[in-house]
Amino acid sequence: MIDVADVTFQRHDRWMRQALNQARIAFDANEVPVGAVIVHDDRIIAEGYNQREALQDPTAHAEMIAITQAAEALGSWRLLDCTLYVTLEPCPMCAGAIVQSRIPTVVYGTTDPKGGACHTLYQITNDPRLNHTATVLGGVLREECKAILQEFFAAQRALGKK
């Protein structure tokens, strides 16, 4: 018997692997390795990775960069019929941007116990008091997404940073 959850996760693996490629770019640039892609009509229309250090911009999260690119690609701030794939559960800022941009579906890799705003600490994307909610699926390629973050922070600690 096929587990429905397994089929759902397999469907999302392809795009999460692309988000992981973005996270690897961030890792190589000495940025916290979080990557994101936005898919519309079964194709990537935007991608991003953390660039806070390079841009010296606290808002330069992978999701924010991808959302801006997607709005430009579609010529609309309403990102209807899009799915955001991100390697780490979005923070409050990014969850707010998801709500504001009307992204209907968010798929993330690993939870963020210190800042997750979709399931872990807050449920901003699912708060019925807001003008929009998103369907959120967590845990797609969880171990790979978690491993790249652990590797990055272990290397940073070894260097006496972060």
mmCIF file of C-alpha atoms in Angstrom:
data_model
loop_
_atom_site.group_PDB
_atom_site.id
_atom_site.type_symbol
_atom_site.label_atom_id
_atom_site.label_comp_id
_atom_site.label_asym_id
_atom_site.label_seq_id
_atom_site.Cartn_x
_atom_site.Cartn_y
_atom_site.Cartn_z
ATOM 1 C CA MET A 1 0.000 0.000 0.000
ATOM 2 C CA ILE A 2 1.244 3.496 -0.855
ATOM 3 C CA ASP A 3 1.207 6.031 1.953
ATOM 4 C CA VAL A 4 -0.515 9.242 0.803
ATOM 5 C CA ALA A 5 1.977 11.313 2.811
ATOM 6 C CA ASP A 6 4.877 9.658 0.945
ATOM 7 C CA VAL A 7 3.311 10.509 -2.431
ATOM 8 C CA THR A 8 2.767 14.115 -1.358
ATOM 9 C CA PHE A 9 6.359 14.471 -0.179
ATOM 10 C CA GLN A 10 7.741 12.860 -3.351
ATOM 11 C CA ARG A 11 5.807 15.364 -5.438
ATOM 12 C CA HIS A 12 7.572 18.197 -3.624
ATOM 13 C CA ASP A 13 11.081 16.672 -3.528
ATOM 14 C CA ARG A 14 11.969 17.985 -6.994
ATOM 15 C CA TRP A 15 11.403 21.607 -6.065
ATOM 16 C CA MET A 16 12.891 21.327 -2.579
ATOM 17 C CA ARG A 17 16.091 20.013 -4.166
ATOM 18 C CA GLN A 18 16.206 23.240 -6.162
ATOM 19 C CA ALA A 19 15.781 25.228 -2.944
ATOM 20 C CA LEU A 20 18.640 23.178 -1.451
ATOM 21 C CA ASN A 21 20.800 24.192 -4.432
ATOM 22 C CA GLN A 22 20.130 27.804 -3.476
ATOM 23 C CA ALA A 23 21.045 27.029 0.145
ATOM 24 C CA ARG A 24 24.372 25.614 -1.067
ATOM 25 C CA ILE A 25 25.077 28.887 -2.883
ATOM 26 C CA ALA A 26 24.439 30.715 0.395
ATOM 27 C CA PHE A 27 26.716 28.277 2.256
ATOM 28 C CA ASP A 28 29.531 28.890 -0.252
ATOM 29 C CA ALA A 29 29.037 32.655 0.182
ATOM 30 C CA ASN A 30 29.346 32.297 3.979
ATOM 31 C CA GLU A 31 25.680 33.136 4.466
ATOM 32 C CA VAL A 32 23.288 31.127 6.623
ATOM 33 C CA PRO A 33 22.361 28.390 4.120
ATOM 34 C CA VAL A 34 18.686 28.900 3.447
ATOM 35 C CA GLY A 35 17.346 28.655 -0.073
ATOM 36 C CA ALA A 36 13.967 29.252 -1.660
ATOM 37 C CA VAL A 37 12.231 28.820 -4.992
ATOM 38 C CA ILE A 38 8.772 29.832 -6.138
ATOM 39 C CA VAL A 39 6.961 27.603 -8.595
ATOM 40 C CA HIS A 40 4.108 28.714 -10.869
ATOM 41 C CA ASP A 41 2.567 26.557 -13.598
ATOM 42 C CA ASP A 42 5.085 23.794 -12.886
ATOM 43 C CA ARG A 43 8.152 25.959 -13.448
ATOM 44 C CA ILE A 44 10.455 28.004 -11.238
ATOM 45 C CA ILE A 45 9.746 31.707 -11.636
ATOM 46 C CA ALA A 46 11.946 32.913 -8.774
ATOM 47 C CA GLU A 47 14.768 31.741 -6.558
ATOM 48 C CA GLY A 48 16.724 33.172 -3.713
ATOM 49 C CA TYR A 49 19.175 32.478 -0.947
ATOM 50 C CA ASN A 50 20.108 34.368 2.198
ATOM 51 C CA GLN A 51 22.197 37.444 1.422
ATOM 52 C CA ARG A 52 22.088 39.421 4.667
ATOM 53 C CA GLU A 53 25.876 39.597 4.973
ATOM 54 C CA ALA A 54 26.570 40.419 1.330
ATOM 55 C CA LEU A 55 23.875 43.107 1.141
ATOM 56 C CA GLN A 56 24.095 44.182 4.789
ATOM 57 C CA ASP A 57 20.306 44.032 4.739
ATOM 58 C CA PRO A 58 18.392 42.361 7.568
ATOM 59 C CA THR A 59 15.481 41.689 5.197
ATOM 60 C CA ALA A 60 17.597 39.812 2.615
ATOM 61 C CA HIS A 61 16.193 36.403 3.504
ATOM 62 C CA ALA A 62 15.851 33.763 0.789
ATOM 63 C CA GLU A 63 12.055 33.997 0.851
ATOM 64 C CA MET A 64 11.992 37.792 0.586
ATOM 65 C CA ILE A 65 14.339 37.757 -2.396
ATOM 66 C CA ALA A 66 12.288 35.048 -4.114
ATOM 67 C CA ILE A 67 8.982 36.827 -3.412
ATOM 68 C CA THR A 68 10.299 40.050 -4.957
ATOM 69 C CA GLN A 69 11.514 38.159 -8.041
ATOM 70 C CA ALA A 70 8.221 36.285 -8.389
ATOM 71 C CA ALA A 71 6.180 39.501 -8.217
ATOM 72 C CA GLU A 72 8.360 40.957 -10.962
ATOM 73 C CA ALA A 73 8.074 37.782 -13.069
ATOM 74 C CA LEU A 74 4.277 37.749 -12.814
ATOM 75 C CA GLY A 75 3.847 41.510 -12.961
ATOM 76 C CA SER A 76 1.728 41.374 -9.825
ATOM 77 C CA TRP A 77 2.212 41.501 -6.077
ATOM 78 C CA ARG A 78 -0.484 38.823 -5.781
ATOM 79 C CA LEU A 79 1.364 35.521 -6.100
ATOM 80 C CA LEU A 80 -1.735 33.430 -6.630
ATOM 81 C CA ASP A 81 -1.291 29.872 -7.880
ATOM 82 C CA CYS A 82 2.306 29.824 -6.635
ATOM 83 C CA THR A 83 4.083 27.514 -4.245
ATOM 84 C CA LEU A 84 7.007 28.672 -2.143
ATOM 85 C CA TYR A 85 9.620 26.023 -1.341
ATOM 86 C CA VAL A 86 12.087 26.968 1.374
ATOM 87 C CA THR A 87 14.644 24.876 3.219
ATOM 88 C CA LEU A 88 13.907 26.367 6.663
ATOM 89 C CA GLU A 89 10.565 27.213 8.227
ATOM 90 C CA PRO A 90 9.893 30.918 7.527
ATOM 91 C CA CYS A 91 10.468 33.511 10.252
ATOM 92 C CA PRO A 92 7.798 36.066 11.291
ATOM 93 C CA MET A 93 8.971 38.610 8.696
ATOM 94 C CA CYS A 94 8.859 36.081 5.861
ATOM 95 C CA ALA A 95 5.571 34.582 7.053
ATOM 96 C CA GLY A 96 4.112 38.089 6.992
ATOM 97 C CA ALA A 97 5.363 38.578 3.434
ATOM 98 C CA ILE A 98 3.795 35.241 2.461
ATOM 99 C CA VAL A 99 0.440 36.431 3.788
ATOM 100 C CA GLN A 100 0.779 39.843 2.139
ATOM 101 C CA SER A 101 1.723 38.352 -1.241
ATOM 102 C CA ARG A 102 -1.159 35.851 -1.109
ATOM 103 C CA ILE A 103 1.038 32.793 -1.686
ATOM 104 C CA PRO A 104 -1.419 29.906 -1.212
ATOM 105 C CA THR A 105 1.056 27.087 -0.524
ATOM 106 C CA VAL A 106 4.299 26.938 1.435
ATOM 107 C CA VAL A 107 6.511 23.853 1.632
ATOM 108 C CA TYR A 108 9.497 23.907 3.958
ATOM 109 C CA GLY A 109 12.258 21.482 4.839
ATOM 110 C CA THR A 110 13.142 21.730 8.498
ATOM 111 C CA THR A 111 11.581 23.521 11.437
ATOM 112 C CA ASP A 112 13.121 26.574 13.054
ATOM 113 C CA PRO A 113 12.836 26.140 16.831
ATOM 114 C CA LYS A 114 14.128 29.672 17.458
ATOM 115 C CA GLY A 115 12.127 31.608 14.886
ATOM 116 C CA GLY A 116 9.634 29.459 12.996
ATOM 117 C CA ALA A 117 6.418 31.290 12.227
ATOM 118 C CA CYS A 118 4.420 28.671 10.312
ATOM 119 C CA HIS A 119 4.234 25.863 12.872
ATOM 120 C CA THR A 120 6.911 26.018 15.562
ATOM 121 C CA LEU A 121 6.641 29.290 17.528
ATOM 122 C CA TYR A 122 3.852 31.060 15.648
ATOM 123 C CA GLN A 123 1.256 30.169 13.023
ATOM 124 C CA ILE A 124 1.171 33.438 11.105
ATOM 125 C CA THR A 125 0.469 31.778 7.764
ATOM 126 C CA ASN A 126 -2.575 30.001 9.234
ATOM 127 C CA ASP A 127 -3.991 32.736 11.452
ATOM 128 C CA PRO A 128 -7.676 33.140 10.512
ATOM 129 C CA ARG A 129 -7.672 36.720 11.816
ATOM 130 C CA LEU A 130 -5.477 37.762 8.883
ATOM 131 C CA ASN A 131 -6.754 38.564 5.403
ATOM 132 C CA HIS A 132 -5.091 35.516 3.833
ATOM 133 C CA THR A 133 -3.890 32.105 4.953
ATOM 134 C CA ALA A 134 -1.620 29.568 3.309
ATOM 135 C CA THR A 135 -1.535 25.807 3.308
ATOM 136 C CA VAL A 136 1.780 24.790 4.855
ATOM 137 C CA LEU A 137 3.591 21.470 4.570
ATOM 138 C CA GLY A 138 6.745 20.953 6.614
ATOM 139 C CA GLY A 139 9.355 18.220 6.629
ATOM 140 C CA VAL A 140 10.087 17.769 2.923
ATOM 141 C CA LEU A 141 13.725 16.623 2.685
ATOM 142 C CA ARG A 142 13.969 17.498 6.377
ATOM 143 C CA GLU A 143 17.256 15.714 7.038
ATOM 144 C CA GLU A 144 19.099 17.277 4.085
ATOM 145 C CA CYS A 145 17.798 20.734 4.955
ATOM 146 C CA LYS A 146 18.741 20.299 8.609
ATOM 147 C CA ALA A 147 22.188 18.877 7.774
ATOM 148 C CA ILE A 148 23.355 21.860 5.718
ATOM 149 C CA LEU A 149 22.410 24.229 8.544
ATOM 150 C CA GLN A 150 24.152 22.058 11.142
ATOM 151 C CA GLU A 151 27.285 21.849 8.997
ATOM 152 C CA PHE A 152 27.354 25.623 8.523
ATOM 153 C CA PHE A 153 26.926 26.465 12.203
ATOM 154 C CA ALA A 154 29.441 23.814 13.313
ATOM 155 C CA ALA A 155 31.994 25.388 10.954
ATOM 156 C CA GLN A 156 31.141 28.863 12.259
ATOM 157 C CA ARG A 157 31.561 27.761 15.880
ATOM 158 C CA ALA A 158 34.898 26.153 15.023
ATOM 159 C CA LEU A 159 36.006 29.544 13.719
ATOM 160 C CA GLY A 160 34.750 31.249 16.876
ATOM 161 C CA LYS A 161 31.791 32.876 15.092
ATOM 162 C CA LYS A 162 28.031 32.708 15.471
#
